[in-house]
Amino acid sequence: AENLNITTTATPPTTLQLVHVLFRHGPRTPVNTYPNDPYIRETFYPYGWGQLTNAGKRELFKMGQWLARRYENFLTQFYTPELLHVQSSASPRTLMSMATVLAGMFPPKNTVMEWNIKLNWQPIPIQAQPLDRDIWLRMTADCPRYQQALQEVLQRSEVQQELKRHENLFKELTEITGLNVTTAHDITSIYITLLAERDYGLNLPSWTQNYYPFKMQFMAEQSYIYNAYTTEMQRIKGGPLLQLMLEHMLSKAEGSLRPSQRKIYMYCAHDWSVTNFLMALKVWKRQLPKFSALVLIELHRQMSGKDYYIKFFFRNDPKAILEPLILPGCTVACPLDKVLELVKDVIPNAAYEEMCRLKEGPAFEKYLKSDYN
């Protein structure tokens, strides 16, 4: 485990009780392109578009080994069904990413689960919600009110001012790329395509030198902020997963979690999943979420008493240092009941369908249906 020297208020000695792991899939081939992309006819054989690359698999396998080391005194050495619950979005790149992390975390060699001396791997089941019902990870369940709220955000005066400051960028990128670039989201789409092409080893066209990454950076980062700009949007997009995790932690604290041996819940999702979740917690700093970005939520119990604490950590990149996240109004080890109080506004207060009903007024066109994350 990493020694985190945190100089904020000293926390009493605690013992780890339950862990939630949320991470973005690893490096992948591009999902989207643009009309003037020199690689528009590229097949990305043998992977295909939007798929995990071999470099991505290596990165994730190492991340699994890192998680195994961090929690070696907490988890058993081998997989058992009671020990962990594993969930992914129903996307090939997230399912493959999760399978690769698990391979690094639970090698069965020299354990009772070893079944093949030539293969140091064991199968571990992964659950996924169908895309049209996913409210936790991919968040692709239909939500008209969210699309409407997003349009309202884009009409706000401060957002309009930001967009106006960059109107030349929108015009120039429209001309260069052949794509109708009108929103921050469009810029993010192009940015991530260029990033994926470069990571894949392709030479980027010369025009990008003047735009990528620096000129595009601010708007690309802002699109994640606009996406969960209001408390209501955070409740729709980050609230359901946060609620699920808090229910697990409350059950653990009350002694009612089933199976009682459960120690870890693991979720693999997308860039928006990570940013919406951290926006709901009010701890997202404006930046671009990277491939394999990792969030850890640890439930601890005070050694000397019955009090429970939650610690939040974030690492945007496997090469970066894991950093503690401090909820505004709390400390590094935040008491469970204090967390519940701090997040109450973003916990869903109605059924998903109810939260997603259009407000009175003109219905807005479906927006943000793109699949680039």
mmCIF file of C-alpha atoms in Angstrom:
data_model
loop_
_atom_site.group_PDB
_atom_site.id
_atom_site.type_symbol
_atom_site.label_atom_id
_atom_site.label_comp_id
_atom_site.label_asym_id
_atom_site.label_seq_id
_atom_site.Cartn_x
_atom_site.Cartn_y
_atom_site.Cartn_z
ATOM 1 C CA ALA A 1 0.000 0.000 0.000
ATOM 2 C CA GLU A 2 1.171 3.523 -0.645
ATOM 3 C CA ASN A 3 2.236 5.631 2.259
ATOM 4 C CA LEU A 4 0.101 8.740 1.956
ATOM 5 C CA ASN A 5 1.560 11.496 4.104
ATOM 6 C CA ILE A 6 -1.385 13.795 4.447
ATOM 7 C CA THR A 7 -0.878 16.829 6.615
ATOM 8 C CA THR A 8 -4.538 17.706 7.152
ATOM 9 C CA THR A 9 -6.146 16.703 10.444
ATOM 10 C CA ALA A 10 -4.754 13.470 11.820
ATOM 11 C CA THR A 11 -7.181 10.583 11.519
ATOM 12 C CA PRO A 12 -7.579 7.895 14.150
ATOM 13 C CA PRO A 13 -6.224 4.436 13.266
ATOM 14 C CA THR A 14 -8.756 2.639 11.098
ATOM 15 C CA THR A 15 -9.272 -0.756 9.555
ATOM 16 C CA LEU A 16 -10.395 -1.249 5.988
ATOM 17 C CA GLN A 17 -13.878 -2.761 5.654
ATOM 18 C CA LEU A 18 -15.009 -2.418 2.026
ATOM 19 C CA VAL A 19 -13.571 -1.099 -1.250
ATOM 20 C CA HIS A 20 -15.232 0.250 -4.401
ATOM 21 C CA VAL A 21 -13.078 0.570 -7.517
ATOM 22 C CA LEU A 22 -14.264 2.628 -10.514
ATOM 23 C CA PHE A 23 -12.038 2.996 -13.566
ATOM 24 C CA ARG A 24 -12.156 4.006 -17.199
ATOM 25 C CA HIS A 25 -11.249 1.461 -19.887
ATOM 26 C CA GLY A 26 -7.659 1.433 -21.148
ATOM 27 C CA PRO A 27 -6.108 2.919 -24.314
ATOM 28 C CA ARG A 28 -8.176 2.166 -27.415
ATOM 29 C CA THR A 29 -8.402 2.804 -31.125
ATOM 30 C CA PRO A 30 -10.523 5.818 -32.211
ATOM 31 C CA VAL A 31 -14.312 5.590 -31.915
ATOM 32 C CA ASN A 32 -15.144 8.604 -34.073
ATOM 33 C CA THR A 33 -13.545 10.357 -37.004
ATOM 34 C CA TYR A 34 -14.123 13.558 -39.006
ATOM 35 C CA PRO A 35 -14.703 14.055 -42.766
ATOM 36 C CA ASN A 36 -11.163 15.310 -43.529
ATOM 37 C CA ASP A 37 -9.394 12.729 -41.354
ATOM 38 C CA PRO A 38 -6.517 11.209 -43.397
ATOM 39 C CA TYR A 39 -7.193 7.943 -41.515
ATOM 40 C CA ILE A 40 -10.926 7.823 -42.212
ATOM 41 C CA ARG A 41 -10.488 4.585 -44.208
ATOM 42 C CA GLU A 42 -8.201 3.004 -41.610
ATOM 43 C CA THR A 43 -9.481 -0.374 -40.346
ATOM 44 C CA PHE A 44 -7.315 -0.536 -37.198
ATOM 45 C CA TYR A 45 -6.890 -4.221 -37.967
ATOM 46 C CA PRO A 46 -6.833 -6.497 -36.026
ATOM 47 C CA TYR A 47 -8.575 -4.484 -33.288
ATOM 48 C CA GLY A 48 -11.217 -2.516 -35.183
ATOM 49 C CA TRP A 49 -12.597 0.901 -34.206
ATOM 50 C CA GLY A 50 -13.115 1.765 -30.527
ATOM 51 C CA GLN A 51 -11.363 -1.345 -29.213
ATOM 52 C CA LEU A 52 -8.800 -1.954 -26.487
ATOM 53 C CA THR A 53 -5.239 -2.153 -27.873
ATOM 54 C CA ASN A 54 -2.453 -4.506 -26.766
ATOM 55 C CA ALA A 55 -0.683 -1.553 -25.122
ATOM 56 C CA GLY A 56 -3.967 -0.916 -23.295
ATOM 57 C CA LYS A 57 -4.087 -4.511 -22.091
ATOM 58 C CA ARG A 58 -0.538 -4.271 -20.721
ATOM 59 C CA GLU A 59 -1.384 -1.045 -18.867
ATOM 60 C CA LEU A 60 -4.521 -2.574 -17.304
ATOM 61 C CA PHE A 61 -2.825 -5.849 -16.373
ATOM 62 C CA LYS A 62 -0.252 -3.815 -14.422
ATOM 63 C CA MET A 63 -3.083 -1.872 -12.792
ATOM 64 C CA GLY A 64 -4.588 -5.179 -11.628
ATOM 65 C CA GLN A 65 -1.229 -6.147 -10.115
ATOM 66 C CA TRP A 66 -1.011 -2.730 -8.456
ATOM 67 C CA LEU A 67 -4.495 -3.172 -6.911
ATOM 68 C CA ALA A 68 -3.509 -6.647 -5.690
ATOM 69 C CA ARG A 69 -0.436 -5.163 -3.968
ATOM 70 C CA ARG A 70 -2.353 -2.255 -2.463
ATOM 71 C CA TYR A 71 -4.971 -4.566 -0.960
ATOM 72 C CA GLU A 72 -2.863 -7.688 -0.367
ATOM 73 C CA ASN A 73 -3.563 -7.665 3.379
ATOM 74 C CA PHE A 74 -7.269 -7.097 2.806
ATOM 75 C CA LEU A 75 -8.208 -9.482 -0.018
ATOM 76 C CA THR A 76 -7.693 -13.225 -0.095
ATOM 77 C CA GLN A 77 -4.945 -14.432 -2.452
ATOM 78 C CA PHE A 78 -7.427 -16.018 -4.819
ATOM 79 C CA TYR A 79 -10.852 -15.343 -6.291
ATOM 80 C CA THR A 80 -14.029 -16.586 -4.599
ATOM 81 C CA PRO A 81 -17.542 -15.518 -5.695
ATOM 82 C CA GLU A 82 -18.355 -13.981 -2.288
ATOM 83 C CA LEU A 83 -15.226 -11.827 -2.275
ATOM 84 C CA LEU A 84 -16.042 -9.482 -5.130
ATOM 85 C CA HIS A 85 -18.777 -8.183 -7.387
ATOM 86 C CA VAL A 86 -17.608 -7.142 -10.843
ATOM 87 C CA GLN A 87 -19.573 -4.911 -13.193
ATOM 88 C CA SER A 88 -18.805 -3.283 -16.532
ATOM 89 C CA SER A 89 -20.747 -1.273 -19.058
ATOM 90 C CA ALA A 90 -21.970 -3.413 -21.971
ATOM 91 C CA SER A 91 -19.167 -2.241 -24.239
ATOM 92 C CA PRO A 92 -16.447 -4.542 -25.634
ATOM 93 C CA ARG A 93 -13.636 -2.206 -24.536
ATOM 94 C CA THR A 94 -14.851 -1.987 -20.922
ATOM 95 C CA LEU A 95 -15.594 -5.719 -20.637
ATOM 96 C CA MET A 96 -12.110 -6.511 -21.998
ATOM 97 C CA SER A 97 -10.518 -3.882 -19.739
ATOM 98 C CA MET A 98 -12.165 -5.388 -16.667
ATOM 99 C CA ALA A 99 -11.159 -8.932 -17.652
ATOM 100 C CA THR A 100 -7.546 -7.768 -18.034
ATOM 101 C CA VAL A 101 -7.444 -5.988 -14.651
ATOM 102 C CA LEU A 102 -8.869 -9.119 -12.988
ATOM 103 C CA ALA A 103 -6.189 -11.260 -14.670
ATOM 104 C CA GLY A 104 -3.541 -9.056 -13.058
ATOM 105 C CA MET A 105 -5.284 -9.036 -9.683
ATOM 106 C CA PHE A 106 -6.047 -12.712 -9.178
ATOM 107 C CA PRO A 107 -3.382 -14.991 -10.700
ATOM 108 C CA PRO A 108 -4.294 -18.475 -9.363
ATOM 109 C CA LYS A 109 -0.743 -19.971 -9.343
ATOM 110 C CA ASN A 110 0.108 -21.693 -6.041
ATOM 111 C CA THR A 111 -3.428 -21.219 -4.679
ATOM 112 C CA VAL A 112 -6.316 -23.680 -4.344
ATOM 113 C CA MET A 113 -7.774 -22.071 -7.489
ATOM 114 C CA GLU A 114 -4.853 -23.121 -9.719
ATOM 115 C CA TRP A 115 -6.320 -25.265 -12.482
ATOM 116 C CA ASN A 116 -3.746 -25.241 -15.293
ATOM 117 C CA ILE A 117 0.003 -25.145 -14.675
ATOM 118 C CA LYS A 118 0.576 -23.648 -18.123
ATOM 119 C CA LEU A 119 -1.898 -20.785 -17.693
ATOM 120 C CA ASN A 120 -1.691 -18.454 -14.688
ATOM 121 C CA TRP A 121 -5.224 -17.115 -15.188
ATOM 122 C CA GLN A 122 -8.696 -17.885 -13.911
ATOM 123 C CA PRO A 123 -12.106 -16.944 -15.309
ATOM 124 C CA ILE A 124 -14.010 -14.372 -13.225
ATOM 125 C CA PRO A 125 -17.603 -13.419 -14.171
ATOM 126 C CA ILE A 126 -18.451 -9.836 -15.146
ATOM 127 C CA GLN A 127 -21.997 -8.414 -14.993
ATOM 128 C CA ALA A 128 -23.310 -5.755 -17.400
ATOM 129 C CA GLN A 129 -26.615 -3.884 -17.685
ATOM 130 C CA PRO A 130 -28.141 -3.676 -21.185
ATOM 131 C CA LEU A 131 -27.309 -0.290 -22.742
ATOM 132 C CA ASP A 132 -30.933 0.875 -22.796
ATOM 133 C CA ARG A 133 -31.230 0.266 -19.044
ATOM 134 C CA ASP A 134 -27.770 1.403 -17.915
ATOM 135 C CA ILE A 135 -28.149 4.171 -15.324
ATOM 136 C CA TRP A 136 -24.922 3.424 -13.410
ATOM 137 C CA LEU A 137 -21.970 3.176 -15.774
ATOM 138 C CA ARG A 138 -22.535 4.034 -19.443
ATOM 139 C CA MET A 139 -25.647 6.001 -18.511
ATOM 140 C CA THR A 140 -27.264 5.275 -21.863
ATOM 141 C CA ALA A 141 -30.777 4.769 -20.473
ATOM 142 C CA ASP A 142 -32.985 7.329 -22.204
ATOM 143 C CA CYS A 143 -33.316 10.567 -20.234
ATOM 144 C CA PRO A 144 -35.125 13.399 -22.067
ATOM 145 C CA ARG A 145 -34.910 15.774 -19.084
ATOM 146 C CA TYR A 146 -31.115 15.445 -18.989
ATOM 147 C CA GLN A 147 -30.829 16.439 -22.660
ATOM 148 C CA GLN A 148 -33.130 19.374 -21.936
ATOM 149 C CA ALA A 149 -31.078 20.426 -18.879
ATOM 150 C CA LEU A 150 -27.904 20.292 -20.966
ATOM 151 C CA GLN A 151 -29.414 22.667 -23.533
ATOM 152 C CA GLU A 152 -30.363 25.008 -20.671
ATOM 153 C CA VAL A 153 -26.757 24.991 -19.429
ATOM 154 C CA LEU A 154 -25.463 25.829 -22.906
ATOM 155 C CA GLN A 155 -27.800 28.869 -22.953
ATOM 156 C CA ARG A 156 -26.534 30.252 -19.603
ATOM 157 C CA SER A 157 -24.807 33.620 -19.905
ATOM 158 C CA GLU A 158 -21.476 32.494 -18.385
ATOM 159 C CA VAL A 159 -21.368 29.447 -20.683
ATOM 160 C CA GLN A 160 -22.343 31.547 -23.699
ATOM 161 C CA GLN A 161 -19.466 33.913 -22.853
ATOM 162 C CA GLU A 162 -17.005 31.016 -22.727
ATOM 163 C CA LEU A 163 -18.292 29.690 -26.054
ATOM 164 C CA LYS A 164 -18.122 33.186 -27.569
ATOM 165 C CA ARG A 165 -14.500 33.587 -26.485
ATOM 166 C CA HIS A 166 -13.707 30.488 -28.533
ATOM 167 C CA GLU A 167 -15.942 31.153 -31.539
ATOM 168 C CA ASN A 168 -12.928 31.479 -33.872
ATOM 169 C CA LEU A 169 -11.789 28.039 -32.754
ATOM 170 C CA PHE A 170 -15.209 26.578 -33.656
ATOM 171 C CA LYS A 171 -15.109 28.254 -37.097
ATOM 172 C CA GLU A 172 -11.528 27.221 -37.856
ATOM 173 C CA LEU A 173 -12.026 23.614 -36.756
ATOM 174 C CA THR A 174 -15.215 23.423 -38.833
ATOM 175 C CA GLU A 175 -13.244 24.516 -41.913
ATOM 176 C CA ILE A 176 -10.245 22.268 -41.284
ATOM 177 C CA THR A 177 -12.030 19.077 -40.219
ATOM 178 C CA GLY A 178 -15.152 19.256 -42.373
ATOM 179 C CA LEU A 179 -17.193 18.589 -39.229
ATOM 180 C CA ASN A 180 -19.815 21.112 -38.095
ATOM 181 C CA VAL A 181 -18.103 22.111 -34.823
ATOM 182 C CA THR A 182 -20.592 24.043 -32.675
ATOM 183 C CA THR A 183 -20.202 22.728 -29.108
ATOM 184 C CA ALA A 184 -17.452 21.965 -26.592
ATOM 185 C CA HIS A 185 -18.528 18.350 -26.992
ATOM 186 C CA ASP A 186 -17.591 18.454 -30.703
ATOM 187 C CA ILE A 187 -14.111 19.688 -29.785
ATOM 188 C CA THR A 188 -13.712 16.891 -27.233
ATOM 189 C CA SER A 189 -14.699 14.373 -29.894
ATOM 190 C CA ILE A 190 -11.989 15.602 -32.306
ATOM 191 C CA TYR A 191 -9.446 15.907 -29.467
ATOM 192 C CA ILE A 192 -9.966 12.310 -28.334
ATOM 193 C CA THR A 193 -9.823 11.018 -31.920
ATOM 194 C CA LEU A 194 -6.443 12.743 -32.410
ATOM 195 C CA LEU A 195 -5.217 11.423 -29.064
ATOM 196 C CA ALA A 196 -6.213 7.853 -29.945
ATOM 197 C CA GLU A 197 -4.622 8.112 -33.415
ATOM 198 C CA ARG A 198 -1.382 9.444 -31.945
ATOM 199 C CA ASP A 199 -1.331 6.761 -29.216
ATOM 200 C CA TYR A 200 -1.817 4.168 -31.936
ATOM 201 C CA GLY A 201 1.354 5.411 -33.629
ATOM 202 C CA LEU A 202 -0.180 7.349 -36.533
ATOM 203 C CA ASN A 203 1.346 10.663 -37.644
ATOM 204 C CA LEU A 204 -1.135 13.476 -37.085
ATOM 205 C CA PRO A 205 -1.806 15.868 -40.006
ATOM 206 C CA SER A 206 0.266 19.087 -39.949
ATOM 207 C CA TRP A 207 -2.754 21.342 -39.148
ATOM 208 C CA THR A 208 -2.971 19.755 -35.697
ATOM 209 C CA GLN A 209 0.308 21.402 -34.593
ATOM 210 C CA ASN A 210 -1.519 24.732 -34.241
ATOM 211 C CA TYR A 211 -4.545 23.287 -32.437
ATOM 212 C CA TYR A 212 -3.832 20.028 -30.662
ATOM 213 C CA PRO A 213 -3.607 19.803 -27.775
ATOM 214 C CA PHE A 214 -3.221 23.364 -26.485
ATOM 215 C CA LYS A 215 -5.778 25.460 -28.376
ATOM 216 C CA MET A 216 -8.411 22.742 -27.980
ATOM 217 C CA GLN A 217 -7.589 21.901 -24.364
ATOM 218 C CA PHE A 218 -9.826 24.346 -22.475
ATOM 219 C CA MET A 219 -13.004 23.592 -24.428
ATOM 220 C CA ALA A 220 -12.319 19.842 -24.417
ATOM 221 C CA GLU A 221 -12.002 19.974 -20.617
ATOM 222 C CA GLN A 222 -15.037 22.224 -20.190
ATOM 223 C CA SER A 223 -17.356 19.788 -21.980
ATOM 224 C CA TYR A 224 -17.053 17.413 -18.989
ATOM 225 C CA ILE A 225 -18.005 20.268 -16.640
ATOM 226 C CA TYR A 226 -21.007 21.316 -18.762
ATOM 227 C CA ASN A 227 -22.187 17.693 -18.748
ATOM 228 C CA ALA A 228 -22.766 17.710 -14.989
ATOM 229 C CA TYR A 229 -23.062 21.461 -14.438
ATOM 230 C CA THR A 230 -26.064 21.553 -12.118
ATOM 231 C CA THR A 231 -27.064 19.605 -9.027
ATOM 232 C CA GLU A 232 -29.945 18.102 -11.008
ATOM 233 C CA MET A 233 -27.614 16.863 -13.772
ATOM 234 C CA GLN A 234 -25.225 15.425 -11.179
ATOM 235 C CA ARG A 235 -28.182 13.654 -9.555
ATOM 236 C CA ILE A 236 -29.178 12.054 -12.881
ATOM 237 C CA LYS A 237 -25.694 11.157 -14.145
ATOM 238 C CA GLY A 238 -23.596 10.576 -11.015
ATOM 239 C CA GLY A 239 -26.273 9.992 -8.377
ATOM 240 C CA PRO A 240 -27.373 6.426 -9.192
ATOM 241 C CA LEU A 241 -23.854 4.932 -8.914
ATOM 242 C CA LEU A 242 -23.047 6.967 -5.798
ATOM 243 C CA GLN A 243 -26.332 5.824 -4.228
ATOM 244 C CA LEU A 244 -25.523 2.187 -5.030
ATOM 245 C CA MET A 245 -22.067 2.439 -3.416
ATOM 246 C CA LEU A 246 -23.401 4.186 -0.312
ATOM 247 C CA GLU A 247 -26.074 1.497 0.090
ATOM 248 C CA HIS A 248 -23.320 -1.157 0.094
ATOM 249 C CA MET A 249 -21.305 0.819 2.660
ATOM 250 C CA LEU A 250 -24.297 1.432 4.934
ATOM 251 C CA SER A 251 -25.189 -2.269 4.795
ATOM 252 C CA LYS A 252 -21.588 -3.134 5.690
ATOM 253 C CA ALA A 253 -21.625 -0.735 8.643
ATOM 254 C CA GLU A 254 -24.951 -2.178 9.852
ATOM 255 C CA GLY A 255 -23.757 -5.767 9.424
ATOM 256 C CA SER A 256 -26.444 -6.561 6.838
ATOM 257 C CA LEU A 257 -24.318 -6.734 3.656
ATOM 258 C CA ARG A 258 -24.847 -9.983 1.741
ATOM 259 C CA PRO A 259 -22.799 -11.963 1.049
ATOM 260 C CA SER A 260 -21.154 -11.051 4.354
ATOM 261 C CA GLN A 261 -17.665 -11.936 3.014
ATOM 262 C CA ARG A 262 -17.932 -9.305 0.247
ATOM 263 C CA LYS A 263 -14.888 -7.028 0.326
ATOM 264 C CA ILE A 264 -14.681 -5.307 -3.027
ATOM 265 C CA TYR A 265 -16.962 -4.002 -5.784
ATOM 266 C CA MET A 266 -15.353 -3.242 -9.129
ATOM 267 C CA TYR A 267 -16.777 -1.124 -11.956
ATOM 268 C CA CYS A 268 -15.292 -0.435 -15.389
ATOM 269 C CA ALA A 269 -16.825 2.352 -17.446
ATOM 270 C CA HIS A 270 -16.073 5.446 -19.532
ATOM 271 C CA ASP A 271 -14.626 8.943 -19.290
ATOM 272 C CA TRP A 272 -18.046 10.513 -18.577
ATOM 273 C CA SER A 273 -18.761 7.890 -15.911
ATOM 274 C CA VAL A 274 -15.687 8.930 -13.938
ATOM 275 C CA THR A 275 -16.161 12.691 -14.375
ATOM 276 C CA ASN A 276 -19.916 12.665 -13.639
ATOM 277 C CA PHE A 277 -19.312 10.614 -10.482
ATOM 278 C CA LEU A 278 -16.586 12.985 -9.242
ATOM 279 C CA MET A 279 -18.622 16.060 -10.268
ATOM 280 C CA ALA A 280 -21.463 14.738 -8.089
ATOM 281 C CA LEU A 281 -18.986 14.549 -5.181
ATOM 282 C CA LYS A 282 -17.815 18.140 -5.991
ATOM 283 C CA VAL A 283 -14.192 17.001 -6.286
ATOM 284 C CA TRP A 284 -13.615 17.033 -10.069
ATOM 285 C CA LYS A 285 -10.920 19.527 -11.096
ATOM 286 C CA ARG A 286 -11.054 20.753 -14.676
ATOM 287 C CA GLN A 287 -8.819 18.403 -16.675
ATOM 288 C CA LEU A 288 -9.167 15.693 -19.288
ATOM 289 C CA PRO A 289 -9.934 12.231 -17.944
ATOM 290 C CA LYS A 290 -7.261 9.848 -19.212
ATOM 291 C CA PHE A 291 -7.501 6.196 -20.226
ATOM 292 C CA SER A 292 -7.462 3.872 -17.166
ATOM 293 C CA ALA A 293 -8.365 6.780 -14.814
ATOM 294 C CA LEU A 294 -8.997 5.221 -11.391
ATOM 295 C CA VAL A 295 -11.223 6.108 -8.419
ATOM 296 C CA LEU A 296 -11.002 4.227 -5.106
ATOM 297 C CA ILE A 297 -13.641 4.557 -2.384
ATOM 298 C CA GLU A 298 -12.594 2.895 0.866
ATOM 299 C CA LEU A 299 -14.815 2.307 3.881
ATOM 300 C CA HIS A 300 -12.775 2.202 7.101
ATOM 301 C CA ARG A 301 -13.786 1.488 10.670
ATOM 302 C CA GLN A 302 -12.094 3.209 13.579
ATOM 303 C CA MET A 303 -9.911 0.755 15.515
ATOM 304 C CA SER A 304 -10.974 1.967 18.916
ATOM 305 C CA GLY A 305 -14.670 2.453 18.310
ATOM 306 C CA LYS A 306 -17.569 1.789 15.995
ATOM 307 C CA ASP A 307 -17.258 4.885 13.819
ATOM 308 C CA TYR A 308 -17.014 4.462 10.049
ATOM 309 C CA TYR A 309 -15.073 6.685 7.668
ATOM 310 C CA ILE A 310 -14.825 6.926 3.892
ATOM 311 C CA LYS A 311 -11.625 7.787 2.036
ATOM 312 C CA PHE A 312 -11.748 8.793 -1.636
ATOM 313 C CA PHE A 313 -8.740 8.577 -3.976
ATOM 314 C CA PHE A 314 -8.139 9.434 -7.640
ATOM 315 C CA ARG A 315 -5.389 8.683 -10.132
ATOM 316 C CA ASN A 316 -5.934 10.088 -13.617
ATOM 317 C CA ASP A 317 -3.123 8.117 -15.169
ATOM 318 C CA PRO A 318 -1.331 4.857 -14.280
ATOM 319 C CA LYS A 319 1.955 6.820 -14.255
ATOM 320 C CA ALA A 320 0.619 9.403 -11.786
ATOM 321 C CA ILE A 321 0.463 9.263 -7.986
ATOM 322 C CA LEU A 322 -2.759 8.207 -6.278
ATOM 323 C CA GLU A 323 -4.116 11.332 -4.606
ATOM 324 C CA PRO A 324 -6.674 11.698 -1.821
ATOM 325 C CA LEU A 325 -9.883 13.552 -2.711
ATOM 326 C CA ILE A 326 -11.303 15.740 0.038
ATOM 327 C CA LEU A 327 -15.042 16.374 -0.086
ATOM 328 C CA PRO A 328 -15.726 20.109 0.402
ATOM 329 C CA GLY A 329 -16.623 20.533 4.060
ATOM 330 C CA CYS A 330 -14.857 17.373 5.248
ATOM 331 C CA THR A 331 -11.444 15.797 5.857
ATOM 332 C CA VAL A 332 -9.461 13.011 4.164
ATOM 333 C CA ALA A 333 -11.171 10.395 6.324
ATOM 334 C CA CYS A 334 -14.756 11.626 6.179
ATOM 335 C CA PRO A 335 -17.250 10.108 8.670
ATOM 336 C CA LEU A 336 -19.885 8.018 6.884
ATOM 337 C CA ASP A 337 -22.811 10.042 8.248
ATOM 338 C CA LYS A 338 -21.077 13.279 7.201
ATOM 339 C CA VAL A 339 -20.653 11.934 3.638
ATOM 340 C CA LEU A 340 -24.372 11.093 3.534
ATOM 341 C CA GLU A 341 -25.214 14.627 4.624
ATOM 342 C CA LEU A 342 -22.809 16.242 2.102
ATOM 343 C CA VAL A 343 -24.127 14.294 -0.902
ATOM 344 C CA LYS A 344 -27.838 14.252 -0.085
ATOM 345 C CA ASP A 345 -28.691 16.737 -2.871
ATOM 346 C CA VAL A 346 -27.224 14.510 -5.590
ATOM 347 C CA ILE A 347 -28.748 11.227 -4.399
ATOM 348 C CA PRO A 348 -31.750 10.353 -6.627
ATOM 349 C CA ASN A 349 -34.956 11.474 -4.933
ATOM 350 C CA ALA A 350 -37.302 9.742 -7.392
ATOM 351 C CA ALA A 351 -37.353 6.829 -9.828
ATOM 352 C CA TYR A 352 -35.062 7.341 -12.834
ATOM 353 C CA GLU A 353 -38.039 7.635 -15.225
ATOM 354 C CA GLU A 354 -39.485 10.326 -12.965
ATOM 355 C CA MET A 355 -36.237 12.344 -12.858
ATOM 356 C CA CYS A 356 -35.995 12.046 -16.642
ATOM 357 C CA ARG A 357 -39.413 13.500 -17.509
ATOM 358 C CA LEU A 358 -39.252 16.611 -19.667
ATOM 359 C CA LYS A 359 -40.016 19.866 -17.871
ATOM 360 C CA GLU A 360 -42.773 21.996 -19.357
ATOM 361 C CA GLY A 361 -41.621 23.897 -22.395
ATOM 362 C CA PRO A 362 -40.347 22.958 -25.842
ATOM 363 C CA ALA A 363 -38.900 19.473 -26.015
ATOM 364 C CA PHE A 364 -35.288 19.563 -27.111
ATOM 365 C CA GLU A 365 -33.746 17.456 -29.794
ATOM 366 C CA LYS A 366 -31.842 14.421 -28.648
ATOM 367 C CA TYR A 367 -28.343 15.564 -27.932
ATOM 368 C CA LEU A 368 -25.026 13.991 -27.000
ATOM 369 C CA LYS A 369 -25.788 10.583 -28.434
ATOM 370 C CA SER A 370 -22.217 10.173 -29.610
ATOM 371 C CA ASP A 371 -20.346 7.038 -28.709
ATOM 372 C CA TYR A 372 -16.807 8.321 -28.406
ATOM 373 C CA ASN A 373 -16.114 7.788 -24.727
#
